[in-house]
Short mmCIF file of C-alpha atoms in Angstrom, two decimals:
data_model
loop_
_atom_site.label_atom_id
_atom_site.label_comp_id
_atom_site.label_asym_id
_atom_site.label_seq_id
_atom_site.Cartn_x
_atom_site.Cartn_y
_atom_site.Cartn_z
CA MET A 563 -18.78 19.41 20.01
CA ASN A 564 -16.42 19.78 17.11
CA ASN A 565 -15.77 16.96 14.69
CA LYS A 566 -12.81 15.68 16.72
CA GLY A 567 -15.22 14.12 19.18
CA LEU A 568 -14.21 11.97 22.13
CA GLU A 569 -12.23 8.74 22.20
CA ILE A 570 -11.57 6.46 25.16
CA LYS A 571 -8.69 4.02 24.80
CA ASP A 572 -7.90 1.09 27.14
CA LEU A 573 -9.31 2.91 30.17
CA THR A 574 -8.78 1.19 33.54
CA PHE A 575 -9.81 2.43 36.95
CA LYS A 576 -9.21 0.59 40.22
CA TYR A 577 -10.39 1.30 43.71
CA GLY A 578 -7.89 -0.41 45.94
CA ASN A 579 -7.53 -3.93 44.57
CA LYS A 580 -10.94 -3.88 42.89
CA THR A 581 -11.11 -3.14 39.17
CA ILE A 582 -14.10 -0.88 38.43
CA LEU A 583 -13.37 -0.20 34.74
CA ASP A 584 -11.45 -2.88 32.90
CA ASN A 585 -9.55 -1.76 29.80
CA ILE A 586 -12.54 -0.20 28.00
CA SER A 587 -12.41 1.59 24.63
CA PHE A 588 -15.05 3.41 22.55
CA LYS A 589 -15.55 6.49 20.39
CA VAL A 590 -18.14 9.24 20.64
CA GLU A 591 -19.04 11.07 17.44
CA ASN A 592 -20.14 14.64 17.04
CA ASN A 593 -23.70 15.20 18.39
CA ASP A 594 -24.17 11.64 19.64
CA PHE A 595 -26.73 11.04 22.38
CA ILE A 596 -25.38 7.98 24.18
CA ALA A 597 -27.03 6.00 26.97
CA ILE A 598 -24.73 4.05 29.28
CA VAL A 599 -26.78 1.23 30.77
CA GLY A 600 -26.13 -1.58 33.21
CA LYS A 601 -26.81 -2.79 36.73
CA SER A 602 -25.76 -0.84 39.81
CA GLY A 603 -22.06 -1.33 40.36
CA ALA A 604 -21.31 -1.87 36.67
CA GLY A 605 -19.04 1.18 36.60
CA LYS A 606 -21.36 3.71 34.93
CA SER A 607 -20.86 6.56 37.40
CA THR A 608 -17.13 5.90 37.62
CA LEU A 609 -16.85 6.15 33.85
CA LEU A 610 -18.50 9.58 33.72
CA ARG A 611 -16.37 10.81 36.62
CA CYS A 612 -13.25 9.63 34.79
CA LEU A 613 -14.26 11.56 31.67
CA ASN A 614 -14.31 14.76 33.73
CA MET A 615 -11.25 13.69 35.77
CA LEU A 616 -13.16 13.64 39.05
CA ASN A 617 -11.74 10.11 39.21
CA ILE A 618 -8.20 9.59 37.94
CA PRO A 619 -7.78 6.38 35.89
CA GLN A 620 -4.66 4.30 36.43
CA LYS A 621 -4.32 3.50 32.75
CA GLY A 622 -5.55 4.53 29.31
CA GLU A 623 -6.27 7.63 27.27
CA ILE A 624 -9.20 10.05 27.09
CA ILE A 625 -8.88 12.07 23.89
CA PHE A 626 -11.12 15.13 23.84
CA ASP A 627 -10.77 18.02 21.42
CA ASN A 628 -7.58 16.39 20.16
CA LYS A 629 -6.02 16.47 23.65
CA ASN A 630 -5.25 13.56 25.98
CA ILE A 631 -6.94 14.62 29.20
CA LEU A 632 -4.88 12.21 31.29
CA SER A 633 -1.58 13.82 30.32
CA SER A 634 -2.82 17.42 30.46
CA SER A 635 -1.32 20.00 32.79
CA LYS A 636 -3.46 21.56 35.52
CA LYS A 637 -3.93 24.66 33.37
CA GLN A 638 -4.92 22.59 30.33
CA LEU A 639 -7.29 20.46 32.42
CA LYS A 640 -9.02 23.59 33.72
CA GLU A 641 -9.61 24.73 30.15
CA ILE A 642 -10.85 21.30 29.06
CA ARG A 643 -13.30 21.12 31.96
CA ARG A 644 -14.94 24.32 30.74
CA ASP A 645 -16.13 22.31 27.72
CA ILE A 646 -17.45 19.36 29.77
CA SER A 647 -20.43 19.78 32.12
CA ILE A 648 -21.59 17.05 34.47
CA ILE A 649 -25.03 16.71 36.07
CA PHE A 650 -25.50 14.53 39.14
CA GLN A 651 -28.49 12.62 40.45
CA ASP A 652 -28.74 14.85 43.54
CA TYR A 653 -29.16 18.07 41.45
CA ASN A 654 -26.36 20.04 43.20
CA VAL A 655 -28.74 22.99 43.57
CA LEU A 656 -28.42 25.29 46.60
CA ASP A 657 -31.81 25.80 48.25
CA ASN A 658 -31.01 29.21 49.74
CA LEU A 659 -30.28 30.76 46.34
CA TYR A 660 -32.76 32.06 43.82
CA THR A 661 -33.17 29.80 40.80
CA ILE A 662 -31.30 32.17 38.50
CA GLU A 663 -28.41 32.46 40.99
CA ASN A 664 -27.97 28.70 40.87
CA VAL A 665 -27.92 28.83 37.07
CA LEU A 666 -25.29 31.57 37.04
CA THR A 667 -22.83 29.99 39.49
CA PRO A 668 -20.50 28.84 36.64
CA TYR A 669 -20.01 32.55 35.85
CA LEU A 670 -18.23 33.04 39.19
CA ALA A 671 -15.18 31.18 37.89
CA LYS A 672 -14.80 33.80 35.14
CA LYS A 673 -14.99 36.85 37.42
CA ASN A 674 -12.13 38.66 39.11
CA PHE A 675 -12.30 39.89 42.71
CA LEU A 676 -13.78 43.28 41.78
CA ASN A 677 -16.46 41.67 39.60
CA LEU A 678 -17.34 39.30 42.44
CA PHE A 679 -17.80 42.27 44.78
CA PHE A 680 -20.40 43.86 42.47
CA GLY A 681 -22.14 40.55 41.73
CA TYR A 682 -23.93 39.59 38.54
CA THR A 683 -24.54 42.12 35.79
CA LYS A 684 -27.76 42.78 33.89
CA LYS A 685 -26.20 40.94 30.96
CA ASP A 686 -25.54 37.93 33.23
CA TYR A 687 -29.17 37.87 34.36
CA ASN A 688 -30.47 38.14 30.80
CA GLU A 689 -28.29 35.20 29.76
CA GLY A 690 -29.47 33.24 32.81
CA ILE A 691 -33.08 33.79 31.76
CA GLU A 692 -32.25 32.43 28.31
CA TYR A 693 -30.78 29.25 29.83
CA LEU A 694 -33.90 28.85 31.97
CA LYS A 695 -36.06 29.27 28.88
CA LYS A 696 -34.31 26.29 27.31
CA VAL A 697 -35.54 24.10 30.19
CA GLY A 698 -38.94 25.79 30.54
CA LEU A 699 -38.32 27.44 33.92
CA GLU A 700 -37.95 31.15 33.14
CA GLU A 701 -41.00 31.96 35.28
CA GLU A 702 -39.22 30.48 38.32
CA ALA A 703 -36.09 32.62 37.89
CA PHE A 704 -36.57 34.69 41.04
CA ARG A 705 -38.08 32.01 43.22
CA LYS A 706 -36.03 30.46 46.03
CA SER A 707 -34.79 27.07 44.88
CA LYS A 708 -35.98 25.37 48.07
CA TYR A 709 -39.56 25.76 46.82
CA LEU A 710 -38.91 23.88 43.57
CA SER A 711 -39.91 20.26 42.98
CA GLY A 712 -37.36 17.53 42.31
CA GLY A 713 -38.04 17.64 38.59
CA GLN A 714 -37.68 21.43 38.54
CA LYS A 715 -34.38 21.23 40.44
CA GLN A 716 -33.06 18.76 37.89
CA ARG A 717 -33.98 21.19 35.12
CA VAL A 718 -32.18 23.96 37.03
CA ALA A 719 -29.13 21.69 37.12
CA ILE A 720 -29.35 21.32 33.34
CA ALA A 721 -29.66 25.10 32.87
CA LYS A 722 -26.65 25.54 35.16
CA ALA A 723 -24.69 23.09 33.02
CA LEU A 724 -25.70 25.05 29.90
CA ALA A 725 -24.38 28.25 31.46
CA GLN A 726 -20.97 26.64 31.23
CA GLN A 727 -21.52 26.47 27.43
CA PRO A 728 -20.29 22.88 27.13
CA LYS A 729 -19.45 20.84 24.06
CA LEU A 730 -20.03 17.64 26.05
CA LEU A 731 -22.74 17.08 28.65
CA LEU A 732 -22.47 14.17 31.11
CA ALA A 733 -25.51 13.15 33.16
CA ASP A 734 -25.30 10.59 35.97
CA GLU A 735 -28.69 8.95 36.59
CA PRO A 736 -30.56 12.28 36.27
CA VAL A 737 -34.06 10.72 36.26
CA SER A 738 -33.68 7.81 38.68
CA SER A 739 -35.56 9.57 41.51
CA LEU A 740 -38.23 11.23 39.35
CA ASP A 741 -41.79 10.21 38.52
CA GLU A 742 -42.87 9.34 34.98
CA LYS A 743 -44.02 12.86 34.09
CA ASN A 744 -40.82 14.56 35.23
CA THR A 745 -38.71 11.82 33.69
CA SER A 746 -40.28 12.56 30.31
CA LEU A 747 -39.73 16.31 30.78
CA ILE A 748 -36.06 15.84 31.62
CA MET A 749 -35.40 13.36 28.82
CA ASP A 750 -37.22 15.62 26.33
CA THR A 751 -34.97 18.47 27.49
CA PHE A 752 -31.80 16.45 26.94
CA LYS A 753 -33.00 15.41 23.49
CA LYS A 754 -33.79 19.00 22.55
CA LEU A 755 -30.35 20.19 23.68
CA ASN A 756 -28.75 17.42 21.69
CA THR A 757 -30.63 18.07 18.46
CA GLU A 758 -31.14 21.85 18.57
CA ASN A 759 -28.02 23.01 20.40
CA ASN A 760 -25.67 20.37 18.97
CA ILE A 761 -24.47 19.26 22.40
CA THR A 762 -23.11 15.75 22.68
CA VAL A 763 -24.72 13.90 25.61
CA LEU A 764 -23.60 10.86 27.60
CA ILE A 765 -26.24 9.79 30.10
CA ASN A 766 -26.32 6.97 32.65
CA LEU A 767 -29.68 5.21 32.72
CA HIS A 768 -31.21 2.16 34.41
CA ASP A 769 -34.26 2.06 32.15
CA LYS A 770 -33.51 0.37 28.81
CA GLU A 771 -36.79 1.65 27.31
CA LEU A 772 -35.73 5.26 27.91
CA ALA A 773 -32.38 4.49 26.33
CA LYS A 774 -34.03 3.01 23.24
CA LYS A 775 -36.56 5.85 22.93
CA TYR A 776 -34.26 8.85 23.30
CA CYS A 777 -30.67 7.89 22.56
CA THR A 778 -28.85 7.37 19.27
CA LYS A 779 -26.49 4.74 20.71
CA ILE A 780 -26.41 2.47 23.74
CA LEU A 781 -23.34 1.29 25.60
CA GLY A 782 -23.91 -1.76 27.78
CA LEU A 783 -21.52 -1.91 30.74
CA LYS A 784 -21.20 -5.07 32.84
CA ASP A 785 -18.65 -5.64 35.61
CA GLY A 786 -16.52 -2.80 34.28
CA LYS A 787 -16.41 -4.13 30.71
CA ILE A 788 -18.29 -3.12 27.57
CA LEU A 789 -20.75 -5.85 26.63
CA PHE A 790 -22.06 -3.98 23.57
CA TYR A 791 -21.93 -0.54 21.97
CA LYS A 792 -24.19 0.06 18.98
CA ASP A 793 -27.06 2.06 17.53
CA SER A 794 -30.12 1.97 19.78
CA ASP A 795 -32.31 0.17 17.26
CA LYS A 796 -29.68 -2.56 16.84
CA VAL A 797 -29.65 -3.70 20.49
CA ASN A 798 -31.82 -6.79 20.95
CA ASP A 799 -33.62 -8.25 23.97
CA TYR A 800 -31.06 -11.03 24.35
CA GLU A 801 -28.26 -8.48 24.80
CA PHE A 802 -30.26 -6.59 27.43
CA LYS A 803 -31.05 -9.86 29.21
CA GLU A 804 -27.37 -10.80 29.27
CA LEU A 805 -26.50 -7.31 30.55
CA TYR A 806 -28.85 -7.47 33.53
CA ASN A 807 -28.37 -11.12 34.48
#
């Protein structure tokens, strides 16, 4: 991400009469790795979906790359979304495709009708292999995705997000259904992408220990409001206790 970063101002989202996000504001600096933590129903998933405009807030500003996403035209929003990838808990990987085909699906949006007819090029496949290398799955490139484990599918989802070449990577509970070994692999991958590829990461987590171990900052969200937002090593046990009570 460039040095303009991301800024959220007075963001409010309501579902019917229920307020999910209540007038929240915070800034994200270049190359931050931010954990958003809190109980289920705190508004974590809604926040990430708002940042990518999958949910439309009723109030506030989302400033990304010096543009207010909320007031952008459809054409501008399409361009902005190219710089923001989102990874969901359920992987969003198609079992009937080969691993590399899943990784390359973001390329389809860039192809015209004639290109789509002829499919992926050799250059496309070579680039797909490079994205798989970043998540340690290049040897699974031509294996049907239905034969991959849950942890492997999550890494495919990350490689797919990388194929979009994002400045900002959003991850919604990407390790909540994984065992300890795969959780470590996925979190190590996110950390590597953050530090070596200079990708800013916002990740929703339930586990405060993972947040403290891997992330540079932690945002505590409770009942749609920010309880704290500070460097990971500055968050104390009392604040976590208050967050989860």
